[in-house]
PDB file of C-alpha atoms in Angstrom:
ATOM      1  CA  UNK A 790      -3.529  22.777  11.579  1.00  0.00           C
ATOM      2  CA  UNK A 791      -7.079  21.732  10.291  1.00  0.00           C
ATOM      3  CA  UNK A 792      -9.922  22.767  11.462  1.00  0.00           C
ATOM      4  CA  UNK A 793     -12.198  20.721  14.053  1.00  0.00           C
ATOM      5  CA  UNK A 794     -15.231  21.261  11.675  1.00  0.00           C
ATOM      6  CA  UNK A 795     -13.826  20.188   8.589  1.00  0.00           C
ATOM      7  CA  UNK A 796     -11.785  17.437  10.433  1.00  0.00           C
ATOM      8  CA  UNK A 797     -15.510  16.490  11.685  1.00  0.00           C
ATOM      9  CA  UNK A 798     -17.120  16.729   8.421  1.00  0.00           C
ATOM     10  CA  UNK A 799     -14.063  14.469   7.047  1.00  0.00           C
ATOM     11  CA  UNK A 800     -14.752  11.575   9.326  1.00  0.00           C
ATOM     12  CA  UNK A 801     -18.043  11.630   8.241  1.00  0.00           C
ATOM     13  CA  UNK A 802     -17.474  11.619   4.537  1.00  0.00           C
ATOM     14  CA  UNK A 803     -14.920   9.218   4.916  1.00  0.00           C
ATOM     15  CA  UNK A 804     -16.629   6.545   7.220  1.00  0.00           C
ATOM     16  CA  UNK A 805     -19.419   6.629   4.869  1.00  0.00           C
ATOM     17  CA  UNK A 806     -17.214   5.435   1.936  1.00  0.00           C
ATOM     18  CA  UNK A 807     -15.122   3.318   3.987  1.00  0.00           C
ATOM     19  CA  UNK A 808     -18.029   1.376   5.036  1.00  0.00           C
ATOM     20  CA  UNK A 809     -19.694   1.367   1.208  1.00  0.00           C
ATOM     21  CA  UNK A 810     -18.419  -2.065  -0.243  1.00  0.00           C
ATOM     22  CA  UNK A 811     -15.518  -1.348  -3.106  1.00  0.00           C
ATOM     23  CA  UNK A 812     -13.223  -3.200  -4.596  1.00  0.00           C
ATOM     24  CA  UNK A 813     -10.748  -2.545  -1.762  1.00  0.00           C
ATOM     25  CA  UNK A 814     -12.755  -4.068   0.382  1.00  0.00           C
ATOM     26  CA  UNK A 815     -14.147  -6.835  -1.647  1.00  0.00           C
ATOM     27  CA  UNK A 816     -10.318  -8.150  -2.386  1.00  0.00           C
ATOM     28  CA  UNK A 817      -9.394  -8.212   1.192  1.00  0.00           C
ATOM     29  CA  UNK A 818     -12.205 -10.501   2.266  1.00  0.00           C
ATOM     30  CA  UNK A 819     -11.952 -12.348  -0.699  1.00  0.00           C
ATOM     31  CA  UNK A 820      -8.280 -13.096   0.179  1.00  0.00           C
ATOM     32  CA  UNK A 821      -9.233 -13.846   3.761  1.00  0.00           C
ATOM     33  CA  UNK A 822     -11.696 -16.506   2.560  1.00  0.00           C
ATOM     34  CA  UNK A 823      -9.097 -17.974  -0.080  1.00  0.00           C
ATOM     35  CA  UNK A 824      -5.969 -18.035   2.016  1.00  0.00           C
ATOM     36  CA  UNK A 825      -6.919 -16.974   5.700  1.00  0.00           C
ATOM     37  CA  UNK A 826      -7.201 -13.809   7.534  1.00  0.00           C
ATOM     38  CA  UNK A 827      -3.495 -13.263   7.604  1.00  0.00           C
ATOM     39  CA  UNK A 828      -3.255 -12.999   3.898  1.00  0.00           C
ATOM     40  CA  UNK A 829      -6.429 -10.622   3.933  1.00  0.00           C
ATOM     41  CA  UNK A 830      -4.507  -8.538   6.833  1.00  0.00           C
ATOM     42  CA  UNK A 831      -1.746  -8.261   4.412  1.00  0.00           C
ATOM     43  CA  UNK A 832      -3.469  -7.184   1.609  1.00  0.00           C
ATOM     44  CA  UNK A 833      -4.998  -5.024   3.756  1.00  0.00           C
ATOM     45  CA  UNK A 834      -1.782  -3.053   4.331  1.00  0.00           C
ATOM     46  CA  UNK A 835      -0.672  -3.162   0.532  1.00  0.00           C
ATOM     47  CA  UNK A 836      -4.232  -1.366   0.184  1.00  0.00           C
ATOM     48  CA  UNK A 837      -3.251   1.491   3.165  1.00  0.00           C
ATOM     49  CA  UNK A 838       0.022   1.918   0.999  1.00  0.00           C
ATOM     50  CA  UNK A 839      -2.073   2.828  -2.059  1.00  0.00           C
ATOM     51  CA  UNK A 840      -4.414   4.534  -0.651  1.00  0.00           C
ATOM     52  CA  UNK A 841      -1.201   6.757   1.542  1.00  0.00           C
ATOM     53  CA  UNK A 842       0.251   6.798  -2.369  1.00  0.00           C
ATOM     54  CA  UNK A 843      -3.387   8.347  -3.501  1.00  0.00           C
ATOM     55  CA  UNK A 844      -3.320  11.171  -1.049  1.00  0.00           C
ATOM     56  CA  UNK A 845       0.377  12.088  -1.342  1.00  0.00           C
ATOM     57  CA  UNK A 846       0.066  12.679  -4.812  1.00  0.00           C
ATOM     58  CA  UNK A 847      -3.290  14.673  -4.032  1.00  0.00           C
ATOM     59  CA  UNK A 848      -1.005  16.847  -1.812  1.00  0.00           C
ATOM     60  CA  UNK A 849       1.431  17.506  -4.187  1.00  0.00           C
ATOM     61  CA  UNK A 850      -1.225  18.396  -6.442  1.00  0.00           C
ATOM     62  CA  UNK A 851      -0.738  15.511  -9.095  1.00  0.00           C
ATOM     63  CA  UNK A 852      -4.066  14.360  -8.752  1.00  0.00           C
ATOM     64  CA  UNK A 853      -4.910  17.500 -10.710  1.00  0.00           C
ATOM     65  CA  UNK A 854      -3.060  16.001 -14.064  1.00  0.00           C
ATOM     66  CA  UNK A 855      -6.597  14.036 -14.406  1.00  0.00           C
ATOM     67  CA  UNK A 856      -8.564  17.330 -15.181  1.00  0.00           C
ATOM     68  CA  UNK A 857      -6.048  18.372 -17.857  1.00  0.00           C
ATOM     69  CA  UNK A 858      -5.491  15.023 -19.625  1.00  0.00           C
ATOM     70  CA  UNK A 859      -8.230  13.150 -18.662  1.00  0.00           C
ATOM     71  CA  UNK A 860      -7.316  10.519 -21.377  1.00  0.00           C
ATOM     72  CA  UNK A 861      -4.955   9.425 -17.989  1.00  0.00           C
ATOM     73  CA  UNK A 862      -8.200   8.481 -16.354  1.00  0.00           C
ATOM     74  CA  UNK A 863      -9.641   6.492 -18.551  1.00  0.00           C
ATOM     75  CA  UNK A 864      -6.104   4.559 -18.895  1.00  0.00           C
ATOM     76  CA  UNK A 865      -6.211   3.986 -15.332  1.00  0.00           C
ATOM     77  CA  UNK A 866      -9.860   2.913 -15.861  1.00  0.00           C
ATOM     78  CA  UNK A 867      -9.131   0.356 -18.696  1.00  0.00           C
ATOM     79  CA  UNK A 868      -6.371  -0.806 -16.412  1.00  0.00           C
ATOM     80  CA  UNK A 869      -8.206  -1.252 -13.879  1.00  0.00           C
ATOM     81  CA  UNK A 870     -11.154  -2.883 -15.622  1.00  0.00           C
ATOM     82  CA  UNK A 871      -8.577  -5.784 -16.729  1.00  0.00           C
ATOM     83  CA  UNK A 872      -7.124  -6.024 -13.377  1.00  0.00           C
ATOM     84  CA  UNK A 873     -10.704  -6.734 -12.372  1.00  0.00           C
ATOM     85  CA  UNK A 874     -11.167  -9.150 -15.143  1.00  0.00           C
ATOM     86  CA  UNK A 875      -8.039 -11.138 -14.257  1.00  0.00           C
ATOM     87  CA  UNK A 876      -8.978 -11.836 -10.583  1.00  0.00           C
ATOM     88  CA  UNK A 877     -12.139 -12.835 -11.344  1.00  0.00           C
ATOM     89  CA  UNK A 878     -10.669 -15.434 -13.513  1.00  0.00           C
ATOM     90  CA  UNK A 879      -8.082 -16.217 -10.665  1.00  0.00           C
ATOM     91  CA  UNK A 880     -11.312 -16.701  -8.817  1.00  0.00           C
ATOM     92  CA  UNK A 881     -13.587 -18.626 -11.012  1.00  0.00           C
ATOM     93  CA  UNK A 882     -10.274 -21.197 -12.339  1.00  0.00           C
ATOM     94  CA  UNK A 883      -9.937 -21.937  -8.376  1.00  0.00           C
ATOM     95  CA  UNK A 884     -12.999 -22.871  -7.559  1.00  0.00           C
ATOM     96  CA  UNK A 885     -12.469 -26.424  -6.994  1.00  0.00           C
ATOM     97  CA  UNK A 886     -10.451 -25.884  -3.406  1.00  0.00           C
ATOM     98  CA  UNK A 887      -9.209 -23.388  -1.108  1.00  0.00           C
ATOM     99  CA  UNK A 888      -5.596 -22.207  -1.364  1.00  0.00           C
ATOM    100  CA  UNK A 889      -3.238 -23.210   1.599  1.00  0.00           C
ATOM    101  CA  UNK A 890      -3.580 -21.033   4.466  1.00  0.00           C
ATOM    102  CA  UNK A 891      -0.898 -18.314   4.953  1.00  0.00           C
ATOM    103  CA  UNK A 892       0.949 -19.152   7.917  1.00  0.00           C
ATOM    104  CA  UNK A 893       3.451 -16.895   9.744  1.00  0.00           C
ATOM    105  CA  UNK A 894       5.273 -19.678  10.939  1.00  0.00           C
ATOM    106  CA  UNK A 895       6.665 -21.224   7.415  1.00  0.00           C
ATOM    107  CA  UNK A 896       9.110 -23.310   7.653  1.00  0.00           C
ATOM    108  CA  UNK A 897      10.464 -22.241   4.319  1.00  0.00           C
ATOM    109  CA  UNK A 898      11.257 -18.072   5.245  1.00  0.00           C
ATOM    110  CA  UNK A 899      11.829 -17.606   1.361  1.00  0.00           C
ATOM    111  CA  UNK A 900       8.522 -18.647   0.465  1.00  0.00           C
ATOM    112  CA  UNK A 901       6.904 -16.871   3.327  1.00  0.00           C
ATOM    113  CA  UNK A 902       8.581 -13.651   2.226  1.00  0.00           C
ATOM    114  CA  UNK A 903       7.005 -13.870  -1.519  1.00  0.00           C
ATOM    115  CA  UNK A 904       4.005 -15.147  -0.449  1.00  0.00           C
ATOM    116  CA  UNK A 905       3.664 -11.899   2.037  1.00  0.00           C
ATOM    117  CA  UNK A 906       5.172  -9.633  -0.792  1.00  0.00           C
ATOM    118  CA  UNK A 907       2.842 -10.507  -3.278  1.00  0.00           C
ATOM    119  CA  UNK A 908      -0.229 -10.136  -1.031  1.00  0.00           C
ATOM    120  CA  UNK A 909       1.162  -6.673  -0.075  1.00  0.00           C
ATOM    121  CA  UNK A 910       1.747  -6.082  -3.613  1.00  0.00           C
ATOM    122  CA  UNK A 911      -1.366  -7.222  -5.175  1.00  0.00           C
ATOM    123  CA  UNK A 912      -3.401  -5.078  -2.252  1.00  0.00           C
ATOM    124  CA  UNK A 913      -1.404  -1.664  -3.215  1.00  0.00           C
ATOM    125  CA  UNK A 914      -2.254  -2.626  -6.919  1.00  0.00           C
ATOM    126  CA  UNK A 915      -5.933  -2.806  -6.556  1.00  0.00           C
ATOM    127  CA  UNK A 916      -6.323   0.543  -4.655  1.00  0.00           C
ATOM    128  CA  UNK A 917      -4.220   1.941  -7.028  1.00  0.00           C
ATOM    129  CA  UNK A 918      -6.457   1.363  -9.449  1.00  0.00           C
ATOM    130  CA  UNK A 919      -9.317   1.517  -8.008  1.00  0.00           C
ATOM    131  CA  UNK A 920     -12.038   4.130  -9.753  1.00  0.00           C
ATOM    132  CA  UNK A 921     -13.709   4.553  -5.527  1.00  0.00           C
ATOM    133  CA  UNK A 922     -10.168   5.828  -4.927  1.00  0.00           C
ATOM    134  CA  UNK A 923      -9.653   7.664  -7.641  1.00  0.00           C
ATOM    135  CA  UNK A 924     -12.810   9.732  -7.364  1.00  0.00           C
ATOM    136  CA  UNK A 925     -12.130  10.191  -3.700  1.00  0.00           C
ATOM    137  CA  UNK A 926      -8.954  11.642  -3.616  1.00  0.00           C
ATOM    138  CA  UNK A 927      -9.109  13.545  -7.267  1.00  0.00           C
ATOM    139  CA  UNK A 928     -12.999  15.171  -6.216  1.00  0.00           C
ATOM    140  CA  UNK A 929     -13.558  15.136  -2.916  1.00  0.00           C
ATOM    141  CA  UNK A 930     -10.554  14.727  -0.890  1.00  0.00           C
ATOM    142  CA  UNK A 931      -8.907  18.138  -2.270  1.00  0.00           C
ATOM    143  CA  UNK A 932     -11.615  19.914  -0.608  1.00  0.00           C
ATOM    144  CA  UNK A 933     -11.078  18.926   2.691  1.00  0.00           C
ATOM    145  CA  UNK A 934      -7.408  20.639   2.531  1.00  0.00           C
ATOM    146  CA  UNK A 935      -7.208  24.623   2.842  1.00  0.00           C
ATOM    147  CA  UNK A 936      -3.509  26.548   2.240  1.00  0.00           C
ATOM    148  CA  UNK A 937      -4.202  28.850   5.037  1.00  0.00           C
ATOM    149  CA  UNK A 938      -3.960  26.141   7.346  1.00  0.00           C
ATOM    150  CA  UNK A 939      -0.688  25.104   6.174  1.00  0.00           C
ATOM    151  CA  UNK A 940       1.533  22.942   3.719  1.00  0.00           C
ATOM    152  CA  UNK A 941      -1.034  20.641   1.720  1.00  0.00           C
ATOM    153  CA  UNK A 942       1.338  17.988   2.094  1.00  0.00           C
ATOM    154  CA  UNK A 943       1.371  17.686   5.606  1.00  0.00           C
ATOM    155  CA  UNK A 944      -2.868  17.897   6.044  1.00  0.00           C
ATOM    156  CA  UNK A 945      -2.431  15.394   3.385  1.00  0.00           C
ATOM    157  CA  UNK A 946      -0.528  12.976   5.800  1.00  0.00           C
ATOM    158  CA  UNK A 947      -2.620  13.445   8.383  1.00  0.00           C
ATOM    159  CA  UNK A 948      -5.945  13.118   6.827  1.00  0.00           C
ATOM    160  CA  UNK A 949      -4.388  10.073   5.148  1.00  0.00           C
ATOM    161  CA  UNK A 950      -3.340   8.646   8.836  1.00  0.00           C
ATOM    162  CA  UNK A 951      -6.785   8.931   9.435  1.00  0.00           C
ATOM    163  CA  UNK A 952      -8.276   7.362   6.927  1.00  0.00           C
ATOM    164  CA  UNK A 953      -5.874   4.398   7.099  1.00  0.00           C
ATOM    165  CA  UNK A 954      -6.545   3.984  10.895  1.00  0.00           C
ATOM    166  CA  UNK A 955     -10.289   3.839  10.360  1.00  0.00           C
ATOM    167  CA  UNK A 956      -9.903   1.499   7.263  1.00  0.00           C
ATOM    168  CA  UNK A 957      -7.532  -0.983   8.775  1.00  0.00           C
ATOM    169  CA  UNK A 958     -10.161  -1.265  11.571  1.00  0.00           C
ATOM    170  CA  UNK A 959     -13.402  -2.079   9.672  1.00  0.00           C
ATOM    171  CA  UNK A 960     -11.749  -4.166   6.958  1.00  0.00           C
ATOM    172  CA  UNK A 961      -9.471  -6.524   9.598  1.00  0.00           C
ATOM    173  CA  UNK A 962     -12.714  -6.842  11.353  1.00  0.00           C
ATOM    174  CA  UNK A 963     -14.140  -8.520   8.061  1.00  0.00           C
ATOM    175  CA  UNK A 964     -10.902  -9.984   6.884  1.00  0.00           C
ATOM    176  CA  UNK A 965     -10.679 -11.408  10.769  1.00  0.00           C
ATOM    177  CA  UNK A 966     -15.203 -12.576  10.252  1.00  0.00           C
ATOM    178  CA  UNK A 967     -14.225 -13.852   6.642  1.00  0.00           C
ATOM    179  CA  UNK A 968     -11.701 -15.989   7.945  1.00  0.00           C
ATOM    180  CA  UNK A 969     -13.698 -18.013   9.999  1.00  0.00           C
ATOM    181  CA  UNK A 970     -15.471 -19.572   7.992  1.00  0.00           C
ATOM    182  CA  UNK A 971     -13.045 -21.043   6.029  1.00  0.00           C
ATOM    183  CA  UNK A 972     -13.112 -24.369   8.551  1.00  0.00           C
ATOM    184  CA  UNK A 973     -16.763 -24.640   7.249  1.00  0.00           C
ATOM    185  CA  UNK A 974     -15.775 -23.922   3.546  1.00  0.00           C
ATOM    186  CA  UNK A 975     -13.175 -26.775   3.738  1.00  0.00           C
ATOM    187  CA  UNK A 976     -15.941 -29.824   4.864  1.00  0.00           C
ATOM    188  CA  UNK A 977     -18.318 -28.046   2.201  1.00  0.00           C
ATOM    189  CA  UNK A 978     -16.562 -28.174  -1.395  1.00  0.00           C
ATOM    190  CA  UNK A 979     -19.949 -27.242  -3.266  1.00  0.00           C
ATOM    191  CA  UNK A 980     -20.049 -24.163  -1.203  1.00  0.00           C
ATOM    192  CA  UNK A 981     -16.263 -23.115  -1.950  1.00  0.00           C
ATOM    193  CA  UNK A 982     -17.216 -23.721  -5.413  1.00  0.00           C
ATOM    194  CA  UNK A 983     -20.072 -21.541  -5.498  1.00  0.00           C
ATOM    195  CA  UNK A 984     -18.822 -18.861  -3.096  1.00  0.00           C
ATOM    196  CA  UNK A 985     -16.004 -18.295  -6.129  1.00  0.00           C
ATOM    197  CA  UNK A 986     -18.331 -18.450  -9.131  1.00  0.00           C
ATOM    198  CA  UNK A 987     -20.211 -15.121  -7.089  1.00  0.00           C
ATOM    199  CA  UNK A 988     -16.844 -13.587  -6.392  1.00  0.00           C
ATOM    200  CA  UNK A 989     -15.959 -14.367  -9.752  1.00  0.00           C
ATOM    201  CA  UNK A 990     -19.400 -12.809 -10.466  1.00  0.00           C
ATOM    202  CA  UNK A 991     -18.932  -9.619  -8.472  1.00  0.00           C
ATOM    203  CA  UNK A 992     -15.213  -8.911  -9.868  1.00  0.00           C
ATOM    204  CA  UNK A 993     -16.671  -8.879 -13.410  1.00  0.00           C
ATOM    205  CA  UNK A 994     -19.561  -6.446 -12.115  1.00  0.00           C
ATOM    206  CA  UNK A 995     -16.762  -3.911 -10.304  1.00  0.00           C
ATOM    207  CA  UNK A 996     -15.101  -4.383 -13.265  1.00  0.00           C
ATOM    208  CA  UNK A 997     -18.016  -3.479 -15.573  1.00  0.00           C
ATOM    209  CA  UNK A 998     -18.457  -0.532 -12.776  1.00  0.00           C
ATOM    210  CA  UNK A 999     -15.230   0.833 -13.718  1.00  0.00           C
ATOM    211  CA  UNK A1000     -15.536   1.241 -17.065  1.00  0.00           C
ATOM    212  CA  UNK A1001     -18.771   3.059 -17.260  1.00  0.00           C
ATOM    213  CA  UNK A1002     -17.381   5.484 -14.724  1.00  0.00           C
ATOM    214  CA  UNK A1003     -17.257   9.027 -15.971  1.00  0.00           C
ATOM    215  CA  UNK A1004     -14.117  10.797 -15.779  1.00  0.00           C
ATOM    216  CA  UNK A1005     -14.341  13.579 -12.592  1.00  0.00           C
ATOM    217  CA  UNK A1006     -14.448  16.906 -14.129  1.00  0.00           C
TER     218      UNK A1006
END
């Protein structure tokens, strides 16, 4: 069972980085904007499934491998960095239109099935690798879990439940926000064009972020 003040104190820390823009978050709205809210709200949960993936392996203690062979970070940082890199170029090669929206309702069910898997997919990927997550749960989230109180694993769970509920509710809200204004984007093609050259901008900056990021001792 944890405790009520470090549960407290955990809601705290983690609303705080929740709410500080990452690349998590950044991708998700940025998908919302491209494709519609649905496809944000799916990349939304492939980012809850990396982030669950995160604090599993925290539990288990394999987070820890970092501090011994901390050549695995920066791997994960390079990786990252390109990742980064490669959706910005997504970004800035689209910038002359707005992909189709993502509809529920395909008529083709094979196509809606990819389309959903690679959103999922490509959302899991990018908190994966992302150096906000990877600093959370290798630093700061081990502290918040105490072997009197229990198996690791399962405050690992439920801190992760947590922090998934919390997440999925401020990022939908934007994904849901960024969505909207894709009816204006479409009569304004100047505006699409230059709301993908600063996306385009801001991937190569979190992606510049990534790599200069020292390696958690």
């Amino acid at each position: 069972m944890i405790e009520q003040t470090t549960l407290l104190l955990f809601l705290a820390t983690v609303t705080v980085f929740i709410v500080t823009p990452g690349p998590n978050m950044i991708f998700c709205v940025a998908r919302s904007i491209a494709a519609g809210p649905k496809a944000g709200i799916l990349s939304l949960v492939g980012v809850c499934i990396g982030l669950a993936v995160h604090a599993t392996a925290a539990g288990l203690g394999l987070s820890k491998l970092f501090t011994y062979f901390p050549i695995g970070y920066d791997i994960l940082k390079v990786g990252g960095a390109f990742y980064l890199l490669w959706l910005a170029w997504q970004t800035y090669r689209s910038s002359d239109g707005l992909a189709d929206e993502f509809d529920f309702q395909s008529a083709d069910p094979s196509a809606y099935r990819h389309r959903s898997f690679v959103f999922i997919a490509q959302g899991a990927l990018n908190a994966l690798l992302s150096p906000k997550a990877v600093f959370f749960y290798l630093v700061l989230f081990p502290q918040f879990l105490n072997p009197e109180q229990g198996s690791i694993l399962a405050q690992s769970l439920v801190l992760i439940s947590i922090i998934n509920m919390i997440n999925f509710c401020v990022i939908a809200g934007l994904c849901i926000a960024a969505g909207r204004t894709r009816e204006w984007l479409v009569g304004n093609p100047r505006v699409i064009a230059l709301q993908r050259k600063i996306v385009s901008v801001v991937f190569v900056g979190l992606a510049l972020r990534v790599v200069t990021t020292r390696t958690p001792a």
